[in-house]
């Protein structure tokens, strides 16, 4: 029987795994990559350490496409299969609080073992080859920017989304998918820093605090909260909890809707407990002016900003602080509000929300719009939380599509 000739468009996480699985199953595989080398984004993952999956990977960690679709993909090629796949390639995985990394803590070791396997399987890799369109005849003709043509009977579209275009994914895959009859849900940046034009941010640049970041709408509805280290920058806020809640902010911003981030600097204390803490400080150090009293309680650079927001004079003695003033202080320490005005741009975002809608894709990742076309990874309207979920999505979709396309 003639071999399947599979053309994989995009040499990123999902395309490379698809290539390995398809070639292992006897297909003749060619990977076309627009950058000068494959897997550039893999090298940047997990701050160069590659958080390759998460032991607590559930459909709830993913957003966008329909839940049944997500669940099916994660069931077909789950975390255990992923760990087995990488272990067999030579990676010794290490579990750091649920996040899985290669024990080398080097993303390049993940890319290296993938590359070695592709070489062993004689997968053809053509870099500096940007695909611009696909034509369906009896089989497929793939056209590149430099006027080359490739022929195959199956295509895997693994071009990624629009995030971090310097690493390769420039959104061109969406145009190709559209030309094949697919609907694209408006792509927006996710896992991205948030912007605010609060005047005090200039003074807070570089300040890091631990706090609970809550994303709320204009009616004060809480949409998600995440605890961790929050970094203030001159343009807004960053840090793991901010990236985690950024998807919701991004959706609101792109719909021109108002959204806020409320920071609770004392989430371990109730309002009453924090009030009592202030009472104790004010009575034990009554002689201190309020700004000195707050030293040791919160980051020094936050003190004047917090007190000014309440309208209390910075030089007021602790003993003179009235109950209502103390309550104002408690309120602001528990709910320090920033109006979000935007997100950083695509070059700063780690993941793309939106993309090819899932009800146009079968559970084996074959397109419902055109037979023998498969879609993998971030081009699909599914995005994960921060913590290894997005790579898991890429490995799962890549493995499933590679297997199906090779049959
Ligand atoms: C800085 C950063 C850190 C991250 N860290 C993590 C992490 O630690 N853990 C985690 O789970 N996720 C992480 N992610 C997200 C994760 O890397 C992506 O979700 C995943 O790589 C997506 O895989 P993909 O195959 O869909 O697309 P990509 O990896 O983006 O690969 C797509 C490939 O297709 C190529 N391409 C695009 N268009 C064309 C075309 N027209 N012709 C030819 N080639 C084309 C691109 O050049 C690219 O190489 C991180 C992302 C970034 C940006």
GROMACS .gro file of C-alpha atoms and ligand atoms in nm, residues 9-15 32-35 39-41 44-46 50-52 129-132 158-161 164 167-170 172-173 176 349-351 376-379 387-392 394, ligand 1:
model
  103
    9UNK     CA    1   0.274   2.320   0.828
   10UNK     CA    2   0.459   2.457   1.132
   11UNK     CA    3   0.753   2.309   1.320
   12UNK     CA    4   0.638   2.403   1.670
   13UNK     CA    5   0.537   2.186   1.966
   14UNK     CA    6   0.228   2.029   1.809
   15UNK     CA    7   0.367   1.993   1.457
   32UNK     CA    8   0.753   2.312   0.662
   33UNK     CA    9   0.869   2.584   0.900
   34UNK     CA   10   0.876   2.956   0.824
   35UNK     CA   11   1.160   3.038   1.066
   39UNK     CA   12   1.089   2.471   1.782
   40UNK     CA   13   1.194   2.828   1.860
   41UNK     CA   14   0.901   2.875   2.096
   44UNK     CA   15   1.144   3.004   2.533
   45UNK     CA   16   0.894   2.804   2.738
   46UNK     CA   17   0.897   2.803   3.117
   50UNK     CA   18   1.008   2.412   2.955
   51UNK     CA   19   0.714   2.341   3.183
   52UNK     CA   20   0.607   2.056   2.960
  129UNK     CA   21   0.963   2.792   0.418
  130UNK     CA   22   0.648   2.993   0.480
  131UNK     CA   23   0.327   2.842   0.351
  132UNK     CA   24   0.086   3.091   0.196
  158UNK     CA   25   0.016   2.333   1.312
  159UNK     CA   26   0.095   2.701   1.268
  160UNK     CA   27   0.014   2.814   1.622
  161UNK     CA   28  -0.174   3.136   1.695
  164UNK     CA   29   0.509   3.589   2.028
  167UNK     CA   30   0.918   3.299   1.768
  168UNK     CA   31   0.729   3.211   1.449
  169UNK     CA   32   0.353   3.211   1.502
  170UNK     CA   33   0.240   3.520   1.313
  172UNK     CA   34  -0.082   3.326   0.900
  173UNK     CA   35  -0.236   2.989   0.984
  176UNK     CA   36  -0.499   2.939   0.559
  349UNK     CA   37   0.154   3.733   2.516
  350UNK     CA   38   0.226   3.364   2.571
  351UNK     CA   39  -0.094   3.221   2.430
  376UNK     CA   40  -0.336   2.095   1.604
  377UNK     CA   41  -0.222   2.317   1.891
  378UNK     CA   42  -0.294   2.681   1.938
  379UNK     CA   43  -0.458   2.741   1.599
  387UNK     CA   44   0.143   2.597   3.420
  388UNK     CA   45   0.218   2.344   3.144
  389UNK     CA   46  -0.137   2.316   3.009
  390UNK     CA   47  -0.074   2.478   2.673
  391UNK     CA   48   0.212   2.249   2.586
  392UNK     CA   49   0.002   1.954   2.700
  394UNK     CA   50  -0.002   2.084   2.178
  408LIG     C1   51   0.747   3.291   2.617
  408LIG     C2   52   0.654   3.172   2.621
  408LIG     C3   53   0.664   3.082   2.725
  408LIG     C4   54   0.576   2.973   2.730
  408LIG     N1   55   0.592   2.881   2.830
  408LIG     C5   56   0.510   2.773   2.835
  408LIG     C6   57   0.530   2.670   2.931
  408LIG     O1   58   0.629   2.672   3.007
  408LIG     N2   59   0.440   2.568   2.934
  408LIG     C7   60   0.334   2.562   2.848
  408LIG     O2   61   0.255   2.467   2.858
  408LIG     N3   62   0.317   2.654   2.752
  408LIG     C8   63   0.403   2.757   2.741
  408LIG     N4   64   0.387   2.849   2.641
  408LIG     C9   65   0.281   2.826   2.539
  408LIG    C10   66   0.325   2.715   2.439
  408LIG     O3   67   0.459   2.735   2.403
  408LIG    C11   68   0.237   2.718   2.313
  408LIG     O4   69   0.102   2.706   2.351
  408LIG    C12   70   0.273   2.606   2.216
  408LIG     O5   71   0.409   2.618   2.177
  408LIG    C13   72   0.184   2.608   2.094
  408LIG     O6   73   0.226   2.507   2.007
  408LIG     P1   74   0.182   2.510   1.854
  408LIG     O7   75   0.245   2.394   1.790
  408LIG     O8   76   0.037   2.526   1.842
  408LIG     O9   77   0.243   2.646   1.796
  408LIG     P2   78   0.389   2.707   1.800
  408LIG    O10   79   0.471   2.640   1.902
  408LIG    O11   80   0.371   2.852   1.804
  408LIG    O12   81   0.450   2.663   1.660
  408LIG    C14   82   0.396   2.706   1.538
  408LIG    C15   83   0.505   2.696   1.434
  408LIG    O13   84   0.449   2.718   1.306
  408LIG    C16   85   0.534   2.803   1.230
  408LIG     N5   86   0.451   2.870   1.130
  408LIG    C17   87   0.353   2.959   1.151
  408LIG     N6   88   0.294   2.995   1.036
  408LIG    C18   89   0.358   2.926   0.938
  408LIG    C19   90   0.344   2.922   0.797
  408LIG     N7   91   0.251   2.993   0.733
  408LIG     N8   92   0.429   2.840   0.726
  408LIG    C20   93   0.524   2.768   0.790
  408LIG     N9   94   0.541   2.768   0.924
  408LIG    C21   95   0.459   2.846   0.997
  408LIG    C22   96   0.594   2.895   1.333
  408LIG    O14   97   0.712   2.956   1.291
  408LIG    C23   98   0.612   2.803   1.452
  408LIG    O15   99   0.738   2.743   1.454
  408LIG    C24  100   0.474   2.957   2.631
  408LIG    C25  101   0.466   3.049   2.527
  408LIG    C26  102   0.556   3.156   2.520
  408LIG    C27  103   0.546   3.252   2.407
   0.00000   0.00000   0.00000
